[in-house]
Amino acid sequence: MKFDVYLETGPKHRKTMTHVPSLAGTTAMGETTEIALEKTHDAIRERIAFLRRHGEEHQDPDPIELNVAEEDTTTGWLGFAVGVFGPDLEPIPPRELERQIRWAEWSREELIEAAKAQRGGLRSGPPGKGRTPAEILAHVAGSERAYLNSVVGPVEGLNDAIKQVEKTPDDPWDGLAAARAILLARIRAMTPAERRAVVARGKERRTARRMLRRTLEHEWEHVLELRARLPQRKA
């Protein structure tokens, strides 16, 4: 299968991050463009496997062909998910919006499953630097708020739900559920004008499609991070 890939390469941090908007939530990062593109093959396979687990039918993507459709090298922070690409500026129709909302529901299930499976509990992080699972959950919820606010502005009740997640690190589940319910309800309620708007935030541009892409990408990054900490099953 052929996939258009969008790259952001940051000269300041010398990182390349790839995005596959046609399979929202798919992203990879590497020290070089070549490494990032190579990792994208596995990221596509992993994302399709995720969708299949939840009942979506997808054909085997192999052999995978990547087409670099766009690369942004204009900002020092590129490579850290700040890029905006051509597809991000397209309005998102209701049917696709609802499909990506389902993907968000499924990825939240897998995030919680991975967090609950951590052997050291929610307050035990990896040796050395790194967030604890509780900090990751709060970080994901807070980032989603930022993505949503950048497009539609503050949403009633969302701040309180996220504060609950932050204040109850051993039992964040009710806060997470409330925050996600508020977030998805507001996304579903977006007007046609909001779904097609391009919002200027200083020099940055934000759209509903980009907001959903980053919501899916970011949560999935942390699902994989938490899974990588679990003991590997022996073959």
GROMACS .gro file of N, CA, C and O in nm, residues 1-69:
model
  276
    1MET      N    1   0.084  -0.119   0.000
    1MET     CA    2   0.000   0.000   0.000
    1MET      C    3   0.088   0.125   0.000
    1MET      O    4   0.196   0.126   0.057
    2LYS      N    5   0.036   0.228  -0.061
    2LYS     CA    6   0.111   0.353  -0.070
    2LYS      C    7   0.053   0.455   0.028
    2LYS      O    8  -0.069   0.471   0.036
    3PHE      N    9   0.139   0.522   0.104
    3PHE     CA   10   0.097   0.620   0.202
    3PHE      C   11   0.173   0.750   0.180
    3PHE      O   12   0.296   0.748   0.165
    4ASP      N   13   0.101   0.861   0.180
    4ASP     CA   14   0.166   0.992   0.180
    4ASP      C   15   0.216   1.022   0.321
    4ASP      O   16   0.141   1.008   0.419
    5VAL      N   17   0.341   1.064   0.332
    5VAL     CA   18   0.403   1.092   0.461
    5VAL      C   19   0.444   1.239   0.464
    5VAL      O   20   0.497   1.292   0.365
    6TYR      N   21   0.421   1.302   0.577
    6TYR     CA   22   0.453   1.443   0.596
    6TYR      C   23   0.560   1.453   0.704
    6TYR      O   24   0.546   1.395   0.812
    7LEU      N   25   0.666   1.528   0.673
    7LEU     CA   26   0.781   1.534   0.761
    7LEU      C   27   0.798   1.672   0.822
    7LEU      O   28   0.772   1.774   0.756
    8GLU      N   29   0.842   1.674   0.947
    8GLU     CA   30   0.890   1.798   1.006
    8GLU      C   31   1.029   1.770   1.061
    8GLU      O   32   1.049   1.679   1.140
    9THR      N   33   1.123   1.847   1.013
    9THR     CA   34   1.264   1.828   1.049
    9THR      C   35   1.314   1.955   1.116
    9THR      O   36   1.314   2.062   1.055
   10GLY      N   37   1.354   1.940   1.242
   10GLY     CA   38   1.393   2.057   1.319
   10GLY      C   39   1.544   2.076   1.322
   10GLY      O   40   1.615   1.993   1.379
   11PRO      N   41   1.594   2.182   1.265
   11PRO     CA   42   1.740   2.205   1.268
   11PRO      C   43   1.793   2.228   1.408
   11PRO      O   44   1.908   2.198   1.437
   12LYS      N   45   1.709   2.278   1.499
   12LYS     CA   46   1.756   2.307   1.634
   12LYS      C   47   1.786   2.180   1.711
   12LYS      O   48   1.886   2.170   1.783
   13HIS      N   49   1.699   2.079   1.698
   13HIS     CA   50   1.717   1.956   1.774
   13HIS      C   51   1.755   1.837   1.686
   13HIS      O   52   1.771   1.726   1.736
   14ARG      N   53   1.765   1.860   1.557
   14ARG     CA   54   1.810   1.757   1.463
   14ARG      C   55   1.725   1.630   1.476
   14ARG      O   56   1.777   1.519   1.490
   15LYS      N   57   1.595   1.649   1.473
   15LYS     CA   58   1.502   1.538   1.477
   15LYS      C   59   1.410   1.546   1.356
   15LYS      O   60   1.377   1.655   1.310
   16THR      N   61   1.370   1.430   1.306
   16THR     CA   62   1.265   1.426   1.205
   16THR      C   63   1.147   1.348   1.260
   16THR      O   64   1.164   1.240   1.316
   17MET      N   65   1.029   1.406   1.246
   17MET     CA   66   0.906   1.340   1.288
   17MET      C   67   0.819   1.322   1.164
   17MET      O   68   0.806   1.414   1.082
   18THR      N   69   0.763   1.203   1.150
   18THR     CA   70   0.677   1.174   1.036
   18THR      C   71   0.532   1.165   1.080
   18THR      O   72   0.502   1.128   1.193
   19HIS      N   73   0.443   1.198   0.987
   19HIS     CA   74   0.299   1.191   1.012
   19HIS      C   75   0.231   1.130   0.890
   19HIS      O   76   0.270   1.157   0.776
   20VAL      N   77   0.131   1.047   0.915
   20VAL     CA   78   0.054   0.983   0.807
   20VAL      C   79  -0.092   1.022   0.828
   20VAL      O   80  -0.169   0.950   0.891
   21PRO      N   81  -0.135   1.138   0.778
   21PRO     CA   82  -0.271   1.187   0.804
   21PRO      C   83  -0.381   1.094   0.756
   21PRO      O   84  -0.490   1.091   0.815
   22SER      N   85  -0.356   1.016   0.652
   22SER     CA   86  -0.460   0.924   0.603
   22SER      C   87  -0.485   0.810   0.699
   22SER      O   88  -0.586   0.740   0.687
   23LEU      N   89  -0.394   0.789   0.794
   23LEU     CA   90  -0.409   0.688   0.898
   23LEU      C   91  -0.382   0.759   1.031
   23LEU      O   92  -0.284   0.734   1.098
   24ALA      N   93  -0.472   0.851   1.065
   24ALA     CA   94  -0.450   0.945   1.176
   24ALA      C   95  -0.408   0.873   1.303
   24ALA      O   96  -0.467   0.772   1.341
   25GLY      N   97  -0.307   0.927   1.367
   25GLY     CA   98  -0.249   0.866   1.486
   25GLY      C   99  -0.116   0.801   1.459
   25GLY      O  100  -0.044   0.763   1.551
   26THR      N  101  -0.080   0.789   1.331
   26THR     CA  102   0.044   0.724   1.292
   26THR      C  103   0.156   0.825   1.285
   26THR      O  104   0.149   0.922   1.209
   27THR      N  105   0.260   0.802   1.363
   27THR     CA  106   0.374   0.893   1.364
   27THR      C  107   0.499   0.818   1.405
   27THR      O  108   0.491   0.712   1.468
   28ALA      N  109   0.613   0.871   1.367
   28ALA     CA  110   0.741   0.812   1.406
   28ALA      C  111   0.844   0.923   1.416
   28ALA      O  112   0.827   1.031   1.358
   29MET      N  113   0.951   0.897   1.489
   29MET     CA  114   1.058   0.996   1.506
   29MET      C  115   1.193   0.930   1.493
   29MET      O  116   1.211   0.815   1.533
   30GLY      N  117   1.288   1.003   1.437
   30GLY     CA  118   1.422   0.949   1.424
   30GLY      C  119   1.526   1.058   1.425
   30GLY      O  120   1.496   1.176   1.404
   31GLU      N  121   1.651   1.018   1.451
   31GLU     CA  122   1.761   1.114   1.453
   31GLU      C  123   1.791   1.167   1.313
   31GLU      O  124   1.852   1.274   1.298
   32THR      N  125   1.751   1.093   1.211
   32THR     CA  126   1.767   1.138   1.073
   32THR      C  127   1.635   1.111   1.001
   32THR      O  128   1.550   1.033   1.047
   33THR      N  129   1.621   1.172   0.885
   33THR     CA  130   1.501   1.149   0.804
   33THR      C  131   1.492   1.002   0.763
   33THR      O  132   1.383   0.943   0.766
   34GLU      N  133   1.605   0.943   0.730
   34GLU     CA  134   1.603   0.803   0.686
   34GLU      C  135   1.556   0.711   0.798
   34GLU      O  136   1.477   0.619   0.775
   35ILE      N  137   1.603   0.735   0.919
   35ILE     CA  138   1.562   0.652   1.033
   35ILE      C  139   1.413   0.671   1.061
   35ILE      O  140   1.340   0.575   1.085
   36ALA      N  141   1.368   0.797   1.058
   36ALA     CA  142   1.226   0.823   1.084
   36ALA      C  143   1.137   0.755   0.981
   36ALA      O  144   1.033   0.698   1.016
   37LEU      N  145   1.175   0.760   0.855
   37LEU     CA  146   1.095   0.696   0.751
   37LEU      C  147   1.095   0.544   0.768
   37LEU      O  148   0.991   0.479   0.749
   38GLU      N  149   1.208   0.488   0.806
   38GLU     CA  150   1.213   0.343   0.828
   38GLU      C  151   1.120   0.304   0.943
   38GLU      O  152   1.046   0.205   0.935
   39LYS      N  153   1.119   0.382   1.050
   39LYS     CA  154   1.031   0.353   1.162
   39LYS      C  155   0.884   0.369   1.125
   39LYS      O  156   0.796   0.308   1.187
   40THR      N  157   0.857   0.450   1.025
   40THR     CA  158   0.718   0.473   0.984
   40THR      C  159   0.654   0.346   0.930
   40THR      O  160   0.533   0.325   0.946
   41HIS      N  161   0.732   0.259   0.868
   41HIS     CA  162   0.677   0.132   0.821
   41HIS      C  163   0.614   0.054   0.937
   41HIS      O  164   0.500   0.007   0.927
   42ASP      N  165   0.691   0.040   1.044
   42ASP     CA  166   0.638  -0.033   1.161
   42ASP      C  167   0.522   0.042   1.226
   42ASP      O  168   0.428  -0.019   1.276
   43ALA      N  169   0.529   0.176   1.226
   43ALA     CA  170   0.420   0.254   1.285
   43ALA      C  171   0.290   0.232   1.210
   43ALA      O  172   0.182   0.223   1.272
   44ILE      N  173   0.296   0.222   1.079
   44ILE     CA  174   0.176   0.195   0.999
   44ILE      C  175   0.122   0.056   1.031
   44ILE      O  176   0.000   0.038   1.051
   45ARG      N  177   0.209  -0.042   1.036
   45ARG     CA  178   0.164  -0.178   1.067
   45ARG      C  179   0.098  -0.183   1.206
   45ARG      O  180  -0.005  -0.249   1.224
   46GLU      N  181   0.159  -0.115   1.301
   46GLU     CA  182   0.109  -0.117   1.438
   46GLU      C  183  -0.027  -0.048   1.447
   46GLU      O  184  -0.117  -0.094   1.518
   47ARG      N  185  -0.042   0.060   1.373
   47ARG     CA  186  -0.169   0.133   1.376
   47ARG      C  187  -0.280   0.052   1.313
   47ARG      O  188  -0.394   0.049   1.363
   48ILE      N  189  -0.252  -0.014   1.203
   48ILE     CA  190  -0.354  -0.097   1.138
   48ILE      C  191  -0.390  -0.215   1.227
   48ILE      O  192  -0.507  -0.253   1.238
   49ALA      N  193  -0.292  -0.273   1.295
   49ALA     CA  194  -0.321  -0.382   1.389
   49ALA      C  195  -0.413  -0.333   1.501
   49ALA      O  196  -0.504  -0.405   1.545
   50PHE      N  197  -0.391  -0.211   1.549
   50PHE     CA  198  -0.477  -0.152   1.652
   50PHE      C  199  -0.621  -0.141   1.602
   50PHE      O  200  -0.716  -0.179   1.673
   51LEU      N  201  -0.639  -0.091   1.481
   51LEU     CA  202  -0.774  -0.075   1.428
   51LEU      C  203  -0.842  -0.210   1.407
   51LEU      O  204  -0.962  -0.226   1.432
   52ARG      N  205  -0.764  -0.308   1.364
   52ARG     CA  206  -0.820  -0.442   1.347
   52ARG      C  207  -0.864  -0.501   1.481
   52ARG      O  208  -0.966  -0.572   1.487
   53ARG      N  209  -0.788  -0.476   1.586
   53ARG     CA  210  -0.826  -0.527   1.718
   53ARG      C  211  -0.965  -0.480   1.760
   53ARG      O  212  -1.036  -0.547   1.835
   54HIS      N  213  -1.002  -0.363   1.710
   54HIS     CA  214  -1.129  -0.304   1.749
   54HIS      C  215  -1.237  -0.321   1.642
   54HIS      O  216  -1.342  -0.256   1.650
   55GLY      N  217  -1.210  -0.409   1.546
   55GLY     CA  218  -1.316  -0.449   1.454
   55GLY      C  219  -1.318  -0.382   1.319
   55GLY      O  220  -1.405  -0.413   1.237
   56GLU      N  221  -1.226  -0.290   1.292
   56GLU     CA  222  -1.222  -0.229   1.159
   56GLU      C  223  -1.150  -0.323   1.063
   56GLU      O  224  -1.046  -0.380   1.096
   57GLU      N  225  -1.202  -0.334   0.943
   57GLU     CA  226  -1.140  -0.419   0.843
   57GLU      C  227  -1.036  -0.339   0.764
   57GLU      O  228  -1.065  -0.232   0.712
   58HIS      N  229  -0.915  -0.393   0.761
   58HIS     CA  230  -0.806  -0.330   0.687
   58HIS      C  231  -0.725  -0.441   0.621
   58HIS      O  232  -0.694  -0.542   0.685
   59GLN      N  233  -0.690  -0.420   0.495
   59GLN     CA  234  -0.608  -0.518   0.427
   59GLN      C  235  -0.464  -0.507   0.476
   59GLN      O  236  -0.423  -0.405   0.533
   60ASP      N  237  -0.388  -0.612   0.454
   60ASP     CA  238  -0.247  -0.613   0.489
   60ASP      C  239  -0.177  -0.501   0.412
   60ASP      O  240  -0.187  -0.494   0.289
   61PRO      N  241  -0.105  -0.411   0.481
   61PRO     CA  242  -0.045  -0.297   0.410
   61PRO      C  243   0.082  -0.331   0.334
   61PRO      O  244   0.127  -0.252   0.251
   62ASP      N  245   0.141  -0.446   0.361
   62ASP     CA  246   0.268  -0.480   0.297
   62ASP      C  247   0.248  -0.528   0.154
   62ASP      O  248   0.152  -0.599   0.124
   63PRO      N  249   0.339  -0.491   0.066
   63PRO     CA  250   0.455  -0.405   0.089
   63PRO      C  251   0.413  -0.258   0.102
   63PRO      O  252   0.327  -0.212   0.028
   64ILE      N  253   0.474  -0.190   0.196
   64ILE     CA  254   0.442  -0.050   0.221
   64ILE      C  255   0.532   0.040   0.136
   64ILE      O  256   0.654   0.023   0.133
   65GLU      N  257   0.469   0.134   0.067
   65GLU     CA  258   0.543   0.234  -0.011
   65GLU      C  259   0.514   0.372   0.048
   65GLU      O  260   0.398   0.409   0.066
   66LEU      N  261   0.619   0.445   0.081
   66LEU     CA  262   0.603   0.578   0.139
   66LEU      C  263   0.634   0.685   0.036
   66LEU      O  264   0.738   0.681  -0.031
   67ASN      N  265   0.544   0.781   0.025
   67ASN     CA  266   0.565   0.896  -0.062
   67ASN      C  267   0.576   1.021   0.025
   67ASN      O  268   0.483   1.057   0.096
   68VAL      N  269   0.694   1.084   0.023
   68VAL     CA  270   0.712   1.206   0.101
   68VAL      C  271   0.638   1.319   0.029
   68VAL      O  272   0.684   1.371  -0.073
   69ALA      N  273   0.523   1.355   0.083
   69ALA     CA  274   0.437   1.453   0.018
   69ALA      C  275   0.475   1.596   0.053
   69ALA      O  276   0.453   1.688  -0.026
   0.00000   0.00000   0.00000
